[in-house]
Coordinates of C-alpha atoms and ligand atoms in Angstrom, one line a residue:
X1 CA 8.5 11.9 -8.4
X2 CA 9.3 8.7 -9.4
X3 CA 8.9 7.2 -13.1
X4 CA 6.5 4.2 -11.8
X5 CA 4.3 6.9 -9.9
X6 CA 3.8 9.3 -13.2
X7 CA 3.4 6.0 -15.3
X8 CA 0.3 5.7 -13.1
X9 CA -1.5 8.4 -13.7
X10 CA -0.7 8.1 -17.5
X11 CA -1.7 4.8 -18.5
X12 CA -5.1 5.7 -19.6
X13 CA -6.6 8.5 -21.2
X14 CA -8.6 10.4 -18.5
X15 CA -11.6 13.0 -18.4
X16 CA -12.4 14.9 -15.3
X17 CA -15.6 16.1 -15.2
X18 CA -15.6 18.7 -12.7
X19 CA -19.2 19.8 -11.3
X20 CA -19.6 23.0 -9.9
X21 CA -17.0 24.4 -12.0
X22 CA -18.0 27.7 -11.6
X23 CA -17.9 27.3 -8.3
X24 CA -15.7 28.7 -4.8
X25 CA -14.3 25.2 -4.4
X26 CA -13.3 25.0 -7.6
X27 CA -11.9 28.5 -8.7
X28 CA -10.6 28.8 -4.8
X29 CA -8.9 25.2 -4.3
X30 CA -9.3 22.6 -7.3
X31 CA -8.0 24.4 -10.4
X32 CA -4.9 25.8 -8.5
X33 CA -4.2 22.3 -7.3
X34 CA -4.2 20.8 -11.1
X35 CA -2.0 24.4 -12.4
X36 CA 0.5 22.5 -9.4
X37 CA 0.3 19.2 -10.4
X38 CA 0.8 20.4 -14.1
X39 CA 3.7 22.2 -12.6
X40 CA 5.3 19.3 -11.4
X41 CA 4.8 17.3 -14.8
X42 CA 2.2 15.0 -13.1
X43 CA -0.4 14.9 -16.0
X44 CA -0.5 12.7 -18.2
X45 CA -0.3 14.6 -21.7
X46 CA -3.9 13.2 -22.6
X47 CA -5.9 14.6 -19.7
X48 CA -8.4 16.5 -20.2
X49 CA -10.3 18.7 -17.9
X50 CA -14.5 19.2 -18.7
X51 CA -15.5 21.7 -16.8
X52 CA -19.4 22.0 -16.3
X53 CA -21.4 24.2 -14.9
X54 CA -24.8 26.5 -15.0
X55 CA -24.0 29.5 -16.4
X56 CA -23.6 29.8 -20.6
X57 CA -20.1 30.5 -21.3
X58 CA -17.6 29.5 -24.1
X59 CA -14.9 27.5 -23.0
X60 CA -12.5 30.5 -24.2
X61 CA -14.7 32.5 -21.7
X62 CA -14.0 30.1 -18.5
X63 CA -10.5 29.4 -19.5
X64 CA -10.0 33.5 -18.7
X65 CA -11.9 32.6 -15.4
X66 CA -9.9 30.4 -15.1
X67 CA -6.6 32.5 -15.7
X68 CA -8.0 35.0 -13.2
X69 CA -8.8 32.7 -11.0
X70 CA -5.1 31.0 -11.3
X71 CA -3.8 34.8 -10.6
X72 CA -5.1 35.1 -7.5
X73 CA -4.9 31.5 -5.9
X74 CA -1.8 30.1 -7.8
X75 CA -0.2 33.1 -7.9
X76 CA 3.4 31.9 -9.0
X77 CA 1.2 31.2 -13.0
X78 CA 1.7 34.6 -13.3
X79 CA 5.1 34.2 -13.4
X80 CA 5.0 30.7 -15.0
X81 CA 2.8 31.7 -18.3
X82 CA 3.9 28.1 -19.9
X83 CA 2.6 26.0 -17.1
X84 CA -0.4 27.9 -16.9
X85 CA -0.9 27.7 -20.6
X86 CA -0.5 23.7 -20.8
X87 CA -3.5 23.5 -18.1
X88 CA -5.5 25.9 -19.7
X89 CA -5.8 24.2 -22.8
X90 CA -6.6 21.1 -21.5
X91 CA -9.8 22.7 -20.2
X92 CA -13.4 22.8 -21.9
X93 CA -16.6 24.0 -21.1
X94 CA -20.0 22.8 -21.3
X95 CA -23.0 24.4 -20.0
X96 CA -25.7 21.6 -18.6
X97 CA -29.0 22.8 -16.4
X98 CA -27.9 19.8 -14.0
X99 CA -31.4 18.5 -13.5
X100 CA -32.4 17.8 -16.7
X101 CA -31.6 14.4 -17.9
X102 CA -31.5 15.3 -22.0
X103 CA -29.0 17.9 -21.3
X104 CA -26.3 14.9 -20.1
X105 CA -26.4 13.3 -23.8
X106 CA -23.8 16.0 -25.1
X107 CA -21.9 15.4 -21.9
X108 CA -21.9 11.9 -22.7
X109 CA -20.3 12.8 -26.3
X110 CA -18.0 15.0 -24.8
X111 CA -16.4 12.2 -22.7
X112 CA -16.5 9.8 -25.7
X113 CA -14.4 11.8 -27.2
X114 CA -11.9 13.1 -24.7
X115 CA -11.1 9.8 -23.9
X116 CA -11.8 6.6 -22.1
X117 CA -11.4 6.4 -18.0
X118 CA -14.3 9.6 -16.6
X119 CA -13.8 10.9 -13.3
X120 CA -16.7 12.7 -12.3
X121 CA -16.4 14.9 -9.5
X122 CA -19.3 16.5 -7.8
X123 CA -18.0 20.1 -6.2
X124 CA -21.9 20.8 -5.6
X125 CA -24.2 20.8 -2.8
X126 CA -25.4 17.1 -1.4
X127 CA -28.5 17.5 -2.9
X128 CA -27.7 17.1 -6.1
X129 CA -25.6 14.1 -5.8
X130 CA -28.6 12.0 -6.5
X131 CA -30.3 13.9 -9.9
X132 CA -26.3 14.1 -10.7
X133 CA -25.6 10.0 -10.4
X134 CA -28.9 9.1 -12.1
X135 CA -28.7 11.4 -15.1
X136 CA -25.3 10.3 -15.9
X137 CA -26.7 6.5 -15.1
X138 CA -29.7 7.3 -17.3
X139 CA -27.3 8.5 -20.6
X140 CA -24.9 5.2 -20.2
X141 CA -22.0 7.9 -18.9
X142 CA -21.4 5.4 -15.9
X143 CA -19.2 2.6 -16.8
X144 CA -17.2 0.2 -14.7
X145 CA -13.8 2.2 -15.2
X146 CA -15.8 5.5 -14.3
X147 CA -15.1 7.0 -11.0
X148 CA -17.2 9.9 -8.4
X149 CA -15.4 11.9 -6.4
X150 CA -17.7 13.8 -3.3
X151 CA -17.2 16.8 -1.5
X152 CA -18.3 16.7 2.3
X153 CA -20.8 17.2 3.8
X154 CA -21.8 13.4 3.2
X155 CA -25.2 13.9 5.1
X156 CA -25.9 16.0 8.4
X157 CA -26.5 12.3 10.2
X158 CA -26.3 8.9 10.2
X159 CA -29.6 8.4 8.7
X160 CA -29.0 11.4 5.9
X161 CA -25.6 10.0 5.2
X162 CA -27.0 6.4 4.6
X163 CA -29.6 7.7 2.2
X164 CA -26.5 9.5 0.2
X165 CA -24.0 6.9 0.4
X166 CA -27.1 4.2 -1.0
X167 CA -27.9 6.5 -3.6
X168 CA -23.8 6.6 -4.6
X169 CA -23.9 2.9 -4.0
X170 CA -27.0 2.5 -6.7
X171 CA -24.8 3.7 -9.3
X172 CA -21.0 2.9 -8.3
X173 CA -19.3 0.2 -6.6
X174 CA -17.7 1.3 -3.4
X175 CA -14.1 1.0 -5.7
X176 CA -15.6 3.9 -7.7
X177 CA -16.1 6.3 -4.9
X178 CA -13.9 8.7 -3.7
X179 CA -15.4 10.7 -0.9
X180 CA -13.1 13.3 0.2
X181 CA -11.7 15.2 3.4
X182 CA -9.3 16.8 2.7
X183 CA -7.2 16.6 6.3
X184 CA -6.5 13.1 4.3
X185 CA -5.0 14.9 1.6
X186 CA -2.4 17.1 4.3
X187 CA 0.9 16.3 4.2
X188 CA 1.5 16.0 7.8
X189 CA -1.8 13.8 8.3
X190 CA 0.4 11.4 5.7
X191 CA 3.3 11.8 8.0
X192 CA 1.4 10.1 10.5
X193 CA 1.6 7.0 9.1
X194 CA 5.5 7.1 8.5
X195 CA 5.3 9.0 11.5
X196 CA 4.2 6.1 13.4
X197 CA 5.0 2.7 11.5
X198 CA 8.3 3.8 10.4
X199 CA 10.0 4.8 13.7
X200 CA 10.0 1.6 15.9
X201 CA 11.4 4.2 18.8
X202 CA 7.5 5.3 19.1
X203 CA 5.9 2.2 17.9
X204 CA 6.7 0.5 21.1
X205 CA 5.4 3.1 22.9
X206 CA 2.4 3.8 21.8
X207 CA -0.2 2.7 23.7
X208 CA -1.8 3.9 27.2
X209 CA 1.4 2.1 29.0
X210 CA 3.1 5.3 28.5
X211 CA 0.9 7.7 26.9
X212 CA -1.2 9.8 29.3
X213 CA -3.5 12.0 27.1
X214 CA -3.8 13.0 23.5
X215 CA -4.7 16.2 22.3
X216 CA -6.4 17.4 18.9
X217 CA -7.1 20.6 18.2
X218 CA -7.9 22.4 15.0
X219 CA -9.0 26.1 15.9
X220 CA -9.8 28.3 13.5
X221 CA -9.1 32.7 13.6
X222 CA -11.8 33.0 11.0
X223 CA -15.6 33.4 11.8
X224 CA -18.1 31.4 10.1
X225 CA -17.2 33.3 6.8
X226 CA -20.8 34.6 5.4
X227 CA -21.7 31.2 5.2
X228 CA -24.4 31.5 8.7
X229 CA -27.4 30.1 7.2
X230 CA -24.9 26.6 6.3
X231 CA -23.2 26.9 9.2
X232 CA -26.1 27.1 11.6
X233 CA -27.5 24.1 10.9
X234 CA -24.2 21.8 11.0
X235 CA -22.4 23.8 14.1
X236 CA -18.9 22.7 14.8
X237 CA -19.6 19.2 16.0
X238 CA -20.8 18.3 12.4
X239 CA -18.6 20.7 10.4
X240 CA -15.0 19.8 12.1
X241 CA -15.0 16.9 14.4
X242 CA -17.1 14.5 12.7
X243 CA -15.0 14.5 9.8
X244 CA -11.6 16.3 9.8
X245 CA -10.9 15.5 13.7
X246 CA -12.2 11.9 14.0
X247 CA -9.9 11.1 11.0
X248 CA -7.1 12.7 12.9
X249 CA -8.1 10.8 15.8
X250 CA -8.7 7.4 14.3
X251 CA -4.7 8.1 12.4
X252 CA -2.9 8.1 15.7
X253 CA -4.9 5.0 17.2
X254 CA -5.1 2.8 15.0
X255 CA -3.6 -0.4 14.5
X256 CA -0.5 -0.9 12.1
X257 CA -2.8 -1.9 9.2
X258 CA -1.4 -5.2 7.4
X259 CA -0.2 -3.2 4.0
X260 CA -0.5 0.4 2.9
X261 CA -3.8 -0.2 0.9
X262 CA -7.3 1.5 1.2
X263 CA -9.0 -1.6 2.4
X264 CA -6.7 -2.4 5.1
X265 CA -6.0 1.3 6.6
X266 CA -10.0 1.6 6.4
X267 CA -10.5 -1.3 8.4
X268 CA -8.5 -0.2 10.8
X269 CA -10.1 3.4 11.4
X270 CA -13.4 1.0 11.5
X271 CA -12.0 -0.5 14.5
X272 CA -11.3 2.7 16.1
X273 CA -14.4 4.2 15.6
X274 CA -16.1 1.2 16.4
X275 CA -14.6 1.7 20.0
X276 CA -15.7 5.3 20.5
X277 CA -17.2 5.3 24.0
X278 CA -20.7 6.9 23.8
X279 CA -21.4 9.6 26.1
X280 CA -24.4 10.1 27.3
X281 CA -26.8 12.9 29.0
X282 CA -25.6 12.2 32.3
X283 CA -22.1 12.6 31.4
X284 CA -21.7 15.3 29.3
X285 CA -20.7 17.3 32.1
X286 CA -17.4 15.2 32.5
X287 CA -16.8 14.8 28.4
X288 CA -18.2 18.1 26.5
X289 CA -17.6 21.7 26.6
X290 CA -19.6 24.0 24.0
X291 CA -19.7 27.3 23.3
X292 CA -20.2 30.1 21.1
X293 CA -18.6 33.6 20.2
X294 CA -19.5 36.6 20.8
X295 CA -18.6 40.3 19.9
X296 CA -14.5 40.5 20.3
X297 CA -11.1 41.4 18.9
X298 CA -9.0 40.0 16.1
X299 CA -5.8 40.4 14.7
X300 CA -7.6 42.7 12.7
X301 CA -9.6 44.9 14.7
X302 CA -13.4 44.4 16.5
X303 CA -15.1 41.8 15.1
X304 CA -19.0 40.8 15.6
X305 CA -20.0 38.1 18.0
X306 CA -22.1 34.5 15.8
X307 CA -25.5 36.5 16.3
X308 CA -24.4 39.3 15.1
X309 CA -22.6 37.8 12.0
X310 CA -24.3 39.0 8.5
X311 CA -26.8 36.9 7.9
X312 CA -28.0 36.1 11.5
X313 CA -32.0 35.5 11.8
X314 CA -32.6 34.4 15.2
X315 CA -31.0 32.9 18.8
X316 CA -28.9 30.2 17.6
X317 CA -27.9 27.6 20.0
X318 CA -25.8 26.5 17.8
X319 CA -21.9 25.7 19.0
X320 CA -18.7 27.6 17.2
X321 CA -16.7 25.4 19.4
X322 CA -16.5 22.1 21.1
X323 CA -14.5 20.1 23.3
X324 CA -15.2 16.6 23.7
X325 CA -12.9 14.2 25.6
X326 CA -13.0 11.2 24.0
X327 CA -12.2 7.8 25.2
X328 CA -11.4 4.6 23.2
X329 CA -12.3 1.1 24.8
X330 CA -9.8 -0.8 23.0
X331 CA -6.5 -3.2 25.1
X332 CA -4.5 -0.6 23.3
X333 CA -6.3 3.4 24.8
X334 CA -8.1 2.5 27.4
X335 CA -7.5 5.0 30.4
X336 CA -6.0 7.3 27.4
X337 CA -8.4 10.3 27.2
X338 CA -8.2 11.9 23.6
X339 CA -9.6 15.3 23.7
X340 CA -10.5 16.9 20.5
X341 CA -11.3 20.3 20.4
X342 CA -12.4 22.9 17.8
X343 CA -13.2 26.4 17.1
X344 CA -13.8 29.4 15.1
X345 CA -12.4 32.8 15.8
X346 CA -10.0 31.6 17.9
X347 CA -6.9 33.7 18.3
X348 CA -5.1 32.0 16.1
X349 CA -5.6 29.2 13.5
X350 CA -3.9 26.0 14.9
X351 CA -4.2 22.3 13.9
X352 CA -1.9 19.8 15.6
X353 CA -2.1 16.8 17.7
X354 CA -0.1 16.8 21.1
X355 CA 0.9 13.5 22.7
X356 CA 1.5 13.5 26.1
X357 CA 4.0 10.9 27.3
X358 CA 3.6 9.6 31.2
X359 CA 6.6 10.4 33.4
X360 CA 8.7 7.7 34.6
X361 CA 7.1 5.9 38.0
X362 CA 10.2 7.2 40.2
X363 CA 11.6 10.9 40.3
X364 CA 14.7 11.5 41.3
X365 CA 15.3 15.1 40.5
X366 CA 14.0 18.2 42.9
X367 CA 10.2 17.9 43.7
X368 CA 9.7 21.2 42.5
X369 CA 10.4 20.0 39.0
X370 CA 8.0 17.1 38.8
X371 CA 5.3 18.6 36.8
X372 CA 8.4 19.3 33.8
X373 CA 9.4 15.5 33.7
X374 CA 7.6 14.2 30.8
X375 CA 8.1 14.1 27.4
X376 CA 6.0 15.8 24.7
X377 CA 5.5 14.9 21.1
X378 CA 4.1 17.8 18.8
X379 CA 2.8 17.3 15.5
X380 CA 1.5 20.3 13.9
X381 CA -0.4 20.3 10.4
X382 CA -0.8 24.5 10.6
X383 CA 0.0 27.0 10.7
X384 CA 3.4 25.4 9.5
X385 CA 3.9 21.8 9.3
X386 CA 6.6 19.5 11.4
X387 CA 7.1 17.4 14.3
X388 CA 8.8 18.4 17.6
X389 CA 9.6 16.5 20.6
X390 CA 10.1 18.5 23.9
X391 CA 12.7 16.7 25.7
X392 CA 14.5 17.2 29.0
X393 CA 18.1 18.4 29.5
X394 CA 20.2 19.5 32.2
X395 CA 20.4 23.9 32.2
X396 CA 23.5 25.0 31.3
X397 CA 26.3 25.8 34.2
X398 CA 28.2 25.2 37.4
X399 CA 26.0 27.4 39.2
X400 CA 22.5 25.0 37.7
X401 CA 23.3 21.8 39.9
X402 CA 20.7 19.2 38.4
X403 CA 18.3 21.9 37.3
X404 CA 16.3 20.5 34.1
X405 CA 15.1 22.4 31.2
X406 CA 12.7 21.7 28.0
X407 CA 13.7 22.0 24.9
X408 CA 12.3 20.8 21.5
X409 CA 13.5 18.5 19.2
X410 CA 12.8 20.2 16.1
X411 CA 11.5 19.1 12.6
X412 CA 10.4 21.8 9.9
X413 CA 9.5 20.0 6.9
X414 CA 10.0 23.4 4.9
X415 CA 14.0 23.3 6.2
X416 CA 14.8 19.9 6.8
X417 CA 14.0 18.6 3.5
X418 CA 14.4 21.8 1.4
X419 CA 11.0 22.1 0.0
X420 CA 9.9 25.5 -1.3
X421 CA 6.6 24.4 -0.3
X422 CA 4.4 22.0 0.9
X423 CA 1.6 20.4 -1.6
X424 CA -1.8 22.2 -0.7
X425 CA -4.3 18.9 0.3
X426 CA -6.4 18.7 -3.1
X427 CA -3.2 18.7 -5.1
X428 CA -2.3 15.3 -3.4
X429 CA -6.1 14.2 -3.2
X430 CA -6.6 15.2 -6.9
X431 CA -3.5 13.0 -7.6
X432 CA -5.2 9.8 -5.8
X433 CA -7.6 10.0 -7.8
X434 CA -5.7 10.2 -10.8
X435 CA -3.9 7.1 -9.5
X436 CA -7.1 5.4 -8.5
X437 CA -5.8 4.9 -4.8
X438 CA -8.6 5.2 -2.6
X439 CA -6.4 5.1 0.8
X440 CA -6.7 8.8 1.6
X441 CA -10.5 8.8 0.9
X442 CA -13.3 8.1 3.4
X443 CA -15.3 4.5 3.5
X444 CA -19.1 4.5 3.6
X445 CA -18.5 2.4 6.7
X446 CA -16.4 5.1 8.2
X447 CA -18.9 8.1 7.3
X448 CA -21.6 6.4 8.9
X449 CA -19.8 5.1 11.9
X450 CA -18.4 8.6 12.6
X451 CA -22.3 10.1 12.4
X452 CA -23.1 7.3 14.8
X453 CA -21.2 8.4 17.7
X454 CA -21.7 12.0 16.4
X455 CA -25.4 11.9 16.6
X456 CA -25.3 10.0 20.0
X457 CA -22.9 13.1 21.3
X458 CA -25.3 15.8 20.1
X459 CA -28.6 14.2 21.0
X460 CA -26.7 13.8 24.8
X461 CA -26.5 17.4 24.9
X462 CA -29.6 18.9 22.9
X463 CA -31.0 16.2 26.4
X464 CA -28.6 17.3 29.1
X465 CA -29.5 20.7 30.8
X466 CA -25.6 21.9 30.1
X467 CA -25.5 25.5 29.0
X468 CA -23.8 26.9 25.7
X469 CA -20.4 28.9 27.1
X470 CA -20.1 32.0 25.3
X471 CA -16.3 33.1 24.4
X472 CA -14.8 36.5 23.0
X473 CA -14.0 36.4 19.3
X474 CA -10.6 36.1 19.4
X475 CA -9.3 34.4 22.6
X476 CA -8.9 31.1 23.3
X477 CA -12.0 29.7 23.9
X478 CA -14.5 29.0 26.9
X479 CA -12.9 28.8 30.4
X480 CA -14.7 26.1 31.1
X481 CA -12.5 23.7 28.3
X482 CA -9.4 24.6 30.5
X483 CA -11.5 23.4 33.7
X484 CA -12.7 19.9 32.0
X485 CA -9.0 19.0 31.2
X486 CA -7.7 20.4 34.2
X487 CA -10.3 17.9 36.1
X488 CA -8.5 15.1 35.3
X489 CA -5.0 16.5 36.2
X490 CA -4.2 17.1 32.5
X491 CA -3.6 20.3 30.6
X492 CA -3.1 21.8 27.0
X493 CA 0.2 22.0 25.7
X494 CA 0.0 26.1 25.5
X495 CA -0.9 26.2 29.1
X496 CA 2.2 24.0 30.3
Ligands
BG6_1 C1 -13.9 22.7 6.2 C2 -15.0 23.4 7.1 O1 -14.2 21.4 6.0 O2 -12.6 22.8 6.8 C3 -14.6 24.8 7.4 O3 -16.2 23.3 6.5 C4 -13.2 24.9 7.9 O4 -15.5 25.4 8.3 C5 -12.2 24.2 7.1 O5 -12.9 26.3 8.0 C6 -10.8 24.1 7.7 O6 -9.9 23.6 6.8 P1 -8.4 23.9 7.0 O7 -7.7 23.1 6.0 O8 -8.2 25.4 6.7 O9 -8.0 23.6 8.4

């Protein structure tokens, strides 16, 4: 890490004010990711950490949650009793009943004197992101140098997602708010960008001249996790693809944005989004699969269908997975399908993005081999992260005469540049933050453009008369997403 990019975070003295300390994001995901950057001697000396929750506690008492938590999520601290030590002191408690406006006073003192640039960050339900803002509002603890960091969901709508983002905006200027998804925070999703700005050999060819279809998939071996009564009211349209797989999407359309800065990145997703093609009732034959699981195998053994999950009240039409293809009428995509698709216990977890190349207008090798000639670029954020490229050669031998063959061009970002291991998103996000960069958070315009065409796909099908497609836990999804590609002469990548 270079001296210039520590010397950012350091300037000031900082306070993070974590909310919902107590909580599964934080023990699970937030404190691991500070033990790492704390590793990597990327705090500042000065930061402090205030953790706040519910629940009465010392601060010696959640520093050894804290510890126990590191042990189990981080669990190189163990080994690393120094590192985890330097964290854990940075970290106090304070116990605050988060809807009562008095209680924020000794909060207020507590910041005072930790030290002068607050980053509040609000690891609790949506609800309370109003009470949250005004009581700190309401105690002076909001400040022009103070900043809010928010956990998805950012409303289950447009309209739900306006009211949140105008209560954030009563408050904070839009250069104050962080809203998070943490695909931004992946490193591949990063490599994107260098991915595609840095390598003039793909710039030039990125556009629907030569690109036939774009895949997205992010499917999931997990179920819905105990978390049915949540999950049943966002389904997977809301929980995956208007966030996590629109960013994706708008990443590898977008326009080479004029400089490497929040505001121009964000405009350019605008402009993607903007372009979304709605679909409507009458053609969500042609542009949507849904489905749902039911009772099935896993790596692990049987494993209950969605209405039999614990927790499960009543029928749910709700969708475990979705394929949508989507089509962007911009000069650049147009007649480039993008089909995102997304689902939970799948038969294996799998995020990557699959770019399928067009083949050349005139083949001159055996007829048989036609459907091989076309290149394929592979960039996969899970389970392990790199890029390949499938590329044609000629097979080996005398005996082969002009026979082709795939084979991958092959980048591991473990092997190729040495890395132990890559950084876990809220290590990077947390960093951001630290930085005060806002390019790898989310835009109120964004957010609510993304629920626009979200809420115009799901009020198309709640209308059209499509049924849901139920799937076996562990396989790879309804037949019927295989049959939508396949209808316009495409395919996925596993199939080929
Ligand atoms: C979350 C969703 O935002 O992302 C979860 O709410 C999902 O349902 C998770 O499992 C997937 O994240 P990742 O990083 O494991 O792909």
């Amino acid at each position: 890490m270079s001296d210039s990019l520590k010397n950012n975070c350091s300037n000031n003295t900082q306070v993070f004010v974590l909310f919902g300390a107590t909580g599964d994001l934080s023990l699970r995901k937030i404190f691991p990711a500070w033990y790492q950057l704390q590793r990597a001697g990327l705090l500042a000396p000065t930061l402090k950490i205030l953790a706040v929750g519910r629940n009465q506690s010392t601060s010696e008492q959640f520093r050894q949650k804290v510890s126990s938590a590191l042990a189990t999520f981080a669990p190189q601290s163990q080994k690393d009793i120094d590192t985890c030590q330097s964290l854990i002191d940075r970290i106090d408690y304070i116990q605050l009943e988060l809807l009562e406006s008095s209680d924020y006073i000794k909060l207020k003192s507590a910041v005072e004197s930790a030290g002068a640039v607050a980053t509040y960050y609000l690891a609790t339900p949506p609800s309370l992101i109003e009470p949250i803002c005004e009581n700190l509002n309401k105690v002076g603890a909001v400040i022009s140098t103070s900043k809010i960091v928010a956990e998805k969901p950012i409303g289950c709508d447009l309209a739900s997602s306006k009211a949140i983002n105008d209560k954030l905006a009563y408050y904070f200027d839009e250069s104050q708010i962080y809203r998070i998804d943490h695909y931004l925070g992946k490193e591949t999703v990063q490599n994107l960008i260098a991915l595609r700005f840095g390598n003039s050999i793909l710039a030039n060819q990125w556009s629907h001249k030569n690109i036939d279809y774009v895949e997205i998939t992010a499917v999931e071996s997990v179920g819905i996790e105990d978390r049915w009564g949540y999950y049943d009211d966002v389904g997977q349209m809301r929980d995956m693809i208007q966030g996590h797989l629109l960013q994706l999407l708008c990443l590898v359309a977008m326009e080479p944005p004029a400089q490497l800065n929040a505001q121009s990145i964000r405009n350019e997703k605008e402009q993607v989004l903007q372009a979304l093609r709605p679909i409507s009732s009458g053609n969500i034959p042609d542009n949507v699969i849904r489905g749902q699981y039911g009772d099935g195998q896993c790596a692990d053994g049987f494993v209950p269908g969605y209405l039999n999950e614990v927790g499960a009240k009543f029928q749910s039409e709700t969708e475990t997975f979705i394929c949508i293809r989507a089509e962007i009428d911009n000069w650049r995509w147009s007649g480039t399908p993008f089909y995102l698709r997304t689902g939970k216990r799948m038969a294996e977890k799998v995020t990557e993005i699959v770019v399928h190349f067009k083949p050349d207008p005139h083949h001159v090798f055996d007829t048989d081999q036609k459907s091989i000639v076309r290149n394929t670029l592979i960039i996969r954020l899970q389970p392990t992260e790199g890029i390949s490229l499938q590329m044609l050669t000629k097979s080996q031998g005398i005996e082969q005469g002009m026979r082709l063959r795939r084979d991958p061009l092959h980048l591991d970002f473990i092997e190729s540049q040495q890395a132990s291991r890559i950084p876990d998103a809220y290590e990077r996000l947390l960093f951001e933050v630290l930085k005060g960069d806002q390019s790898l958070f989310v835009g109120r315009n964004e957010v609510e453009l993304a629920w626009a065409w979200c809420d115009q796909v799901i009020g198309a099908c709640d209308q059209s008369s499509q049924p849901l497609h139920p799937y076996p836990a562990g396989s790879s999804g309804p037949i019927e997403a295989r049959q939508l590609i396949q209808k316009y002469g495409h395919q996925w990548y596993e199939d080929q």
